[in-house]
């Protein structure tokens, strides 16, 4: 028994040790997004189209899947995200011609399909809010110092209220979390059902066990 307790306390300690290794240098802000909020996802998809797709793709997603999941028709998703230029079965690819990014920024903008899985939704939220101008007026980013991504939301940041800007970034982070795992909400919903099923099964097997052992002296 003692050994078992020791083993379990060791296993419990593992996640904490892993968590403290690596990660960004600044404290992450909580995105506070909600994957069930379809209005937010729709706003996020439009913001992504207008502010990010010039450089970034989400190459594992097709337009029709996005439409189905966030509550648009096929026509709507093509009108809003591709301005009529794509078929609904196409993958969501940047409109930047190949090679241009390398020439102008010296680096290829990463595909954002799995960015929220890689760095976390809170990281994306924090990263987009961590741009600042140094004393010479050059833009830098506290979460990714020396980044070659320009502060593409500068105009919005300037004209919107603090709250509206935070909400826009939250919507974008929400959308990027969604594309990172499109069936996450279904997975959560299924999880409860599976646990409920197992609990019922536990009760039934317990009753069955009692029935089997009823007449046996033990
Ligand atoms: C002008 C092109 C351009 C646009 C527009 C753009 N990005 Fe980027 N983005 C980049 C480049 C280049 C990098 C790679 C930065 C680096 O490695 O320093 C990058 C990197 C990122 C990263 C990864 C950061 C990291 O820690 O590795 C995220 C997240 C990101 N962009 C999100 C966005 C979002 C969201 C938008 C839209 C609001 C956007 N980007 C718009 C060029 C762009």
mmCIF file of N, CA and C in Angstrom, residues 64-116:
data_model
loop_
_atom_site.group_PDB
_atom_site.id
_atom_site.type_symbol
_atom_site.label_atom_id
_atom_site.label_comp_id
_atom_site.label_asym_id
_atom_site.label_seq_id
_atom_site.Cartn_x
_atom_site.Cartn_y
_atom_site.Cartn_z
ATOM 1 N N UNK A 64 -15.823 24.684 -46.243
ATOM 2 C CA UNK A 64 -17.154 24.134 -45.914
ATOM 3 C C UNK A 64 -17.219 23.595 -44.483
ATOM 4 N N UNK A 65 -16.094 23.095 -43.970
ATOM 5 C CA UNK A 65 -16.080 22.630 -42.576
ATOM 6 C C UNK A 65 -16.265 23.811 -41.630
ATOM 7 N N UNK A 66 -15.564 24.903 -41.928
ATOM 8 C CA UNK A 66 -15.700 26.092 -41.084
ATOM 9 C C UNK A 66 -17.150 26.566 -41.091
ATOM 10 N N UNK A 67 -17.734 26.622 -42.313
ATOM 11 C CA UNK A 67 -19.119 27.079 -42.437
ATOM 12 C C UNK A 67 -20.036 26.237 -41.549
ATOM 13 N N UNK A 68 -19.911 24.925 -41.672
ATOM 14 C CA UNK A 68 -20.781 24.003 -40.927
ATOM 15 C C UNK A 68 -20.619 24.210 -39.422
ATOM 16 N N UNK A 69 -19.379 24.366 -38.972
ATOM 17 C CA UNK A 69 -19.126 24.425 -37.534
ATOM 18 C C UNK A 69 -19.506 25.756 -36.910
ATOM 19 N N UNK A 70 -19.325 26.857 -37.642
ATOM 20 C CA UNK A 70 -19.563 28.140 -36.969
ATOM 21 C C UNK A 70 -20.885 28.786 -37.376
ATOM 22 N N UNK A 71 -21.667 28.045 -38.164
ATOM 23 C CA UNK A 71 -23.033 28.509 -38.426
ATOM 24 C C UNK A 71 -23.190 29.408 -39.642
ATOM 25 N N UNK A 72 -22.420 29.177 -40.682
ATOM 26 C CA UNK A 72 -22.598 29.885 -41.940
ATOM 27 C C UNK A 72 -23.048 28.902 -43.010
ATOM 28 N N UNK A 73 -23.676 29.427 -44.076
ATOM 29 C CA UNK A 73 -23.936 28.572 -45.232
ATOM 30 C C UNK A 73 -22.666 28.555 -46.091
ATOM 31 N N UNK A 74 -22.628 27.645 -47.057
ATOM 32 C CA UNK A 74 -21.473 27.575 -47.961
ATOM 33 C C UNK A 74 -21.264 28.905 -48.681
ATOM 34 N N UNK A 75 -22.383 29.505 -49.093
ATOM 35 C CA UNK A 75 -22.274 30.784 -49.826
ATOM 36 C C UNK A 75 -21.699 31.861 -48.918
ATOM 37 N N UNK A 76 -22.174 31.852 -47.665
ATOM 38 C CA UNK A 76 -21.696 32.891 -46.723
ATOM 39 C C UNK A 76 -20.196 32.778 -46.483
ATOM 40 N N UNK A 77 -19.705 31.553 -46.265
ATOM 41 C CA UNK A 77 -18.282 31.412 -45.940
ATOM 42 C C UNK A 77 -17.421 31.864 -47.125
ATOM 43 N N UNK A 78 -17.867 31.562 -48.341
ATOM 44 C CA UNK A 78 -17.083 31.968 -49.519
ATOM 45 C C UNK A 78 -17.136 33.482 -49.686
ATOM 46 N N UNK A 79 -18.306 34.063 -49.424
ATOM 47 C CA UNK A 79 -18.402 35.521 -49.548
ATOM 48 C C UNK A 79 -17.554 36.226 -48.493
ATOM 49 N N UNK A 80 -17.624 35.727 -47.252
ATOM 50 C CA UNK A 80 -16.968 36.445 -46.160
ATOM 51 C C UNK A 80 -15.482 36.143 -46.060
ATOM 52 N N UNK A 81 -15.063 34.915 -46.370
ATOM 53 C CA UNK A 81 -13.656 34.560 -46.145
ATOM 54 C C UNK A 81 -12.828 34.501 -47.417
ATOM 55 N N UNK A 82 -13.484 34.392 -48.561
ATOM 56 C CA UNK A 82 -12.669 34.255 -49.775
ATOM 57 C C UNK A 82 -13.091 35.246 -50.857
ATOM 58 N N UNK A 83 -14.071 36.096 -50.528
ATOM 59 C CA UNK A 83 -14.558 37.112 -51.466
ATOM 60 C C UNK A 83 -14.885 36.499 -52.826
ATOM 61 N N UNK A 84 -15.477 35.314 -52.772
ATOM 62 C CA UNK A 84 -15.949 34.653 -53.986
ATOM 63 C C UNK A 84 -14.857 34.004 -54.823
ATOM 64 N N UNK A 85 -13.635 33.924 -54.287
ATOM 65 C CA UNK A 85 -12.537 33.442 -55.128
ATOM 66 C C UNK A 85 -12.274 31.933 -55.020
ATOM 67 N N UNK A 86 -12.921 31.263 -54.047
ATOM 68 C CA UNK A 86 -12.619 29.841 -53.853
ATOM 69 C C UNK A 86 -13.854 28.966 -53.956
ATOM 70 N N UNK A 87 -13.602 27.660 -54.101
ATOM 71 C CA UNK A 87 -14.685 26.680 -53.990
ATOM 72 C C UNK A 87 -14.801 26.299 -52.513
ATOM 73 N N UNK A 88 -15.980 25.818 -52.077
ATOM 74 C CA UNK A 88 -16.157 25.521 -50.652
ATOM 75 C C UNK A 88 -15.277 24.378 -50.161
ATOM 76 N N UNK A 89 -14.822 23.533 -51.092
ATOM 77 C CA UNK A 89 -13.989 22.407 -50.647
ATOM 78 C C UNK A 89 -12.511 22.777 -50.555
ATOM 79 N N UNK A 90 -12.174 23.986 -50.971
ATOM 80 C CA UNK A 90 -10.753 24.389 -50.931
ATOM 81 C C UNK A 90 -10.256 24.530 -49.504
ATOM 82 N N UNK A 91 -8.954 24.323 -49.331
ATOM 83 C CA UNK A 91 -8.328 24.602 -48.043
ATOM 84 C C UNK A 91 -8.130 26.102 -47.904
ATOM 85 N N UNK A 92 -8.068 26.546 -46.643
ATOM 86 C CA UNK A 92 -7.955 27.995 -46.388
ATOM 87 C C UNK A 92 -6.485 28.409 -46.495
ATOM 88 N N UNK A 93 -6.128 28.910 -47.678
ATOM 89 C CA UNK A 93 -4.723 29.249 -47.933
ATOM 90 C C UNK A 93 -4.532 30.753 -48.064
ATOM 91 N N UNK A 94 -3.366 31.206 -47.635
ATOM 92 C CA UNK A 94 -3.034 32.621 -47.757
ATOM 93 C C UNK A 94 -3.052 33.057 -49.226
ATOM 94 N N UNK A 95 -3.311 34.330 -49.436
ATOM 95 C CA UNK A 95 -3.279 34.817 -50.805
ATOM 96 C C UNK A 95 -1.904 35.389 -51.163
ATOM 97 N N UNK A 96 -0.959 35.276 -50.236
ATOM 98 C CA UNK A 96 0.379 35.791 -50.545
ATOM 99 C C UNK A 96 1.091 34.843 -51.511
ATOM 100 N N UNK A 97 1.570 35.386 -52.641
ATOM 101 C CA UNK A 97 2.288 34.512 -53.576
ATOM 102 C C UNK A 97 3.555 33.946 -52.937
ATOM 103 N N UNK A 98 3.899 32.741 -53.330
ATOM 104 C CA UNK A 98 5.058 32.063 -52.732
ATOM 105 C C UNK A 98 6.338 32.879 -52.917
ATOM 106 N N UNK A 99 7.131 32.936 -51.897
ATOM 107 C CA UNK A 99 8.422 33.608 -52.022
ATOM 108 C C UNK A 99 8.408 35.061 -51.587
ATOM 109 N N UNK A 100 7.230 35.707 -51.657
ATOM 110 C CA UNK A 100 7.150 37.135 -51.334
ATOM 111 C C UNK A 100 7.471 37.397 -49.866
ATOM 112 N N UNK A 101 6.941 36.529 -48.977
ATOM 113 C CA UNK A 101 7.166 36.732 -47.543
ATOM 114 C C UNK A 101 8.656 36.643 -47.224
ATOM 115 N N UNK A 102 9.298 35.647 -47.797
ATOM 116 C CA UNK A 102 10.727 35.435 -47.563
ATOM 117 C C UNK A 102 11.505 36.687 -47.983
ATOM 118 N N UNK A 103 11.119 37.238 -49.127
ATOM 119 C CA UNK A 103 11.820 38.402 -49.664
ATOM 120 C C UNK A 103 11.609 39.633 -48.783
ATOM 121 N N UNK A 104 10.350 39.833 -48.336
ATOM 122 C CA UNK A 104 10.056 41.082 -47.636
ATOM 123 C C UNK A 104 10.284 40.998 -46.124
ATOM 124 N N UNK A 105 10.092 39.803 -45.537
ATOM 125 C CA UNK A 105 10.228 39.735 -44.077
ATOM 126 C C UNK A 105 11.374 38.839 -43.629
ATOM 127 N N UNK A 106 11.952 38.122 -44.573
ATOM 128 C CA UNK A 106 13.091 37.258 -44.247
ATOM 129 C C UNK A 106 12.693 35.967 -43.557
ATOM 130 N N UNK A 107 11.395 35.720 -43.479
ATOM 131 C CA UNK A 107 10.935 34.504 -42.812
ATOM 132 C C UNK A 107 9.558 34.135 -43.376
ATOM 133 N N UNK A 108 9.275 32.841 -43.397
ATOM 134 C CA UNK A 108 7.988 32.364 -43.901
ATOM 135 C C UNK A 108 6.968 32.437 -42.762
ATOM 136 N N UNK A 109 5.860 33.147 -42.903
ATOM 137 C CA UNK A 109 4.860 33.142 -41.815
ATOM 138 C C UNK A 109 4.360 31.719 -41.575
ATOM 139 N N UNK A 110 4.328 31.263 -40.327
ATOM 140 C CA UNK A 110 3.919 29.876 -40.083
ATOM 141 C C UNK A 110 2.438 29.662 -40.368
ATOM 142 N N UNK A 111 2.092 28.433 -40.732
ATOM 143 C CA UNK A 111 0.678 28.083 -40.870
ATOM 144 C C UNK A 111 0.060 28.118 -39.471
ATOM 145 N N UNK A 112 -1.167 28.638 -39.361
ATOM 146 C CA UNK A 112 -1.733 28.812 -38.017
ATOM 147 C C UNK A 112 -2.735 27.722 -37.618
ATOM 148 N N UNK A 113 -2.873 26.675 -38.462
ATOM 149 C CA UNK A 113 -3.840 25.611 -38.127
ATOM 150 C C UNK A 113 -3.633 25.081 -36.720
ATOM 151 N N UNK A 114 -2.389 24.796 -36.382
ATOM 152 C CA UNK A 114 -2.132 24.120 -35.112
ATOM 153 C C UNK A 114 -1.413 25.015 -34.119
ATOM 154 N N UNK A 115 -1.402 26.321 -34.386
ATOM 155 C CA UNK A 115 -0.652 27.232 -33.515
ATOM 156 C C UNK A 115 -1.202 27.236 -32.084
ATOM 157 N N UNK A 116 -2.529 27.138 -31.942
ATOM 158 C CA UNK A 116 -3.091 27.160 -30.580
ATOM 159 C C UNK A 116 -2.742 25.866 -29.841
#
